[in-house]
Coordinates of C-alpha atoms in Angstrom, one line a residue:
M1 CA 31.0 29.8 -27.2
L2 CA 31.1 33.0 -26.6
C3 CA 34.2 34.7 -26.1
D4 CA 35.1 36.1 -22.4
G5 CA 33.9 40.2 -23.3
C6 CA 30.6 39.1 -24.8
W7 CA 30.4 36.2 -22.1
N8 CA 30.6 38.9 -19.3
V9 CA 28.0 41.4 -21.6
R10 CA 25.8 38.6 -21.3
A11 CA 25.6 37.3 -18.2
N12 CA 25.9 41.1 -16.7
R13 CA 22.4 41.6 -18.7
L14 CA 20.8 38.8 -17.2
A15 CA 22.2 39.7 -13.7
E16 CA 20.6 43.1 -13.8
E17 CA 17.3 41.0 -14.9
E18 CA 17.3 38.8 -12.8
G19 CA 18.6 40.7 -9.6
T20 CA 21.7 38.8 -9.1
T21 CA 24.0 41.4 -8.2
A22 CA 24.7 40.6 -4.7
T23 CA 28.3 40.1 -3.7
P24 CA 30.2 36.6 -3.4
L25 CA 30.8 36.0 0.1
P26 CA 34.7 35.7 0.9
E27 CA 36.5 32.7 1.4
P28 CA 36.9 31.7 4.8
D29 CA 40.9 31.5 5.6
P30 CA 41.3 27.3 6.6
D31 CA 43.3 28.3 9.7
D32 CA 40.9 31.0 11.0
T33 CA 39.3 29.4 13.8
E34 CA 36.9 32.5 14.2
W35 CA 32.6 32.3 13.9
I36 CA 31.4 33.5 10.7
E37 CA 28.8 35.2 11.2
A38 CA 25.7 34.9 8.2
P39 CA 25.0 37.5 6.3
V40 CA 22.3 39.9 6.8
C41 CA 20.6 42.3 4.5
E42 CA 21.6 45.9 5.1
Q43 CA 18.6 47.6 3.7
C44 CA 16.3 45.3 6.3
G45 CA 18.5 43.7 8.4
A46 CA 17.2 40.5 8.1
A47 CA 19.2 36.7 7.8
I48 CA 19.9 36.0 3.7
R49 CA 21.7 33.0 1.9
V50 CA 23.5 34.1 -1.1
W51 CA 24.5 31.9 -3.8
P52 CA 26.0 31.6 -6.9
T53 CA 24.0 31.7 -10.2
E54 CA 25.1 29.0 -13.1
Y55 CA 26.2 31.8 -15.1
D56 CA 28.8 33.2 -12.7
R57 CA 27.1 35.6 -10.6
W58 CA 25.4 35.9 -6.8
V59 CA 21.8 35.9 -5.5
A60 CA 20.4 37.3 -2.2
L61 CA 18.1 34.5 -1.4
A62 CA 15.7 34.0 1.5
T63 CA 16.5 31.5 3.5
R64 CA 13.9 29.5 4.2
P65 CA 12.2 28.1 0.9
L66 CA 8.3 28.8 0.4
P67 CA 5.3 27.3 -1.5
A68 CA 5.2 28.8 -5.3
K69 CA 1.6 29.8 -4.4
D70 CA 2.7 32.9 -2.3
V71 CA 5.9 33.9 -4.4
P72 CA 5.6 35.5 -7.9
E73 CA 7.1 33.7 -10.8
H74 CA 9.5 36.3 -11.3
H75 CA 10.9 35.9 -7.9
R76 CA 11.0 31.7 -7.9
W77 CA 14.7 30.0 -7.5
R78 CA 15.7 26.1 -6.4
L79 CA 18.9 25.4 -5.6
V80 CA 20.2 22.4 -8.2
E81 CA 23.6 20.0 -6.9
T82 CA 26.5 20.4 -9.0
P83 CA 30.2 18.4 -8.8
A84 CA 30.8 22.0 -8.0
G85 CA 28.5 22.4 -5.6
C86 CA 24.7 24.0 -4.6
V87 CA 24.1 26.9 -7.8
A88 CA 20.5 28.7 -7.8
V89 CA 18.9 28.8 -10.6
R90 CA 16.0 30.9 -11.5
L91 CA 13.1 29.0 -12.3
R92 CA 12.0 30.6 -15.8
G93 CA 8.5 29.0 -17.1
A94 CA 8.2 26.1 -14.9
R95 CA 5.0 24.7 -13.9
L96 CA 4.7 24.0 -10.1
L97 CA 2.5 22.8 -7.8
P98 CA 1.1 25.1 -5.8
D99 CA 2.5 23.8 -1.9
E100 CA 6.3 23.1 -4.0
P101 CA 8.8 24.3 -2.0
V102 CA 11.3 27.4 -4.0
Y103 CA 13.4 29.9 -2.7
P104 CA 12.3 33.8 -3.2
H105 CA 14.9 36.7 -4.1
H106 CA 15.1 38.1 -0.9
Q107 CA 14.2 41.4 -2.5
M108 CA 10.5 40.0 -2.2
L109 CA 10.8 39.9 1.4
C110 CA 12.7 42.8 1.6
V111 CA 11.6 45.5 3.8
P112 CA 13.7 48.6 4.6
E113 CA 13.7 48.6 8.6
E114 CA 12.5 52.0 8.8
D115 CA 9.4 51.6 6.8
A116 CA 8.5 48.1 8.9
P117 CA 6.0 48.2 11.3
R118 CA 7.4 49.1 15.2
R119 CA 7.4 45.8 17.1
A120 CA 6.8 46.0 20.7
N121 CA 9.0 44.3 23.5

């Protein structure tokens, strides 16, 4: 068992390595009836899903899974149901079938708006 200080150092190092530096979503007020907008990436404007990890950090993932063959290993994540709710788990060294669905880290898909090709309306 690690003390709180050692745990935070370890978790912060892992967060830097895995890119789990997203800001957690605020807890909604149970009395608030306003619509809650889905979060969007500040760089590219795309919709993202922010999930807690198993080590108390937060990660921004794509909103839909992709086949494992289309996602580099270091960007592969899976959502796992726990008694406390869903958490994101990075798939390290897992041998996956090419068509198995994985959630890519949003960083893999992020193209800043100024670098994105202009869309014709």
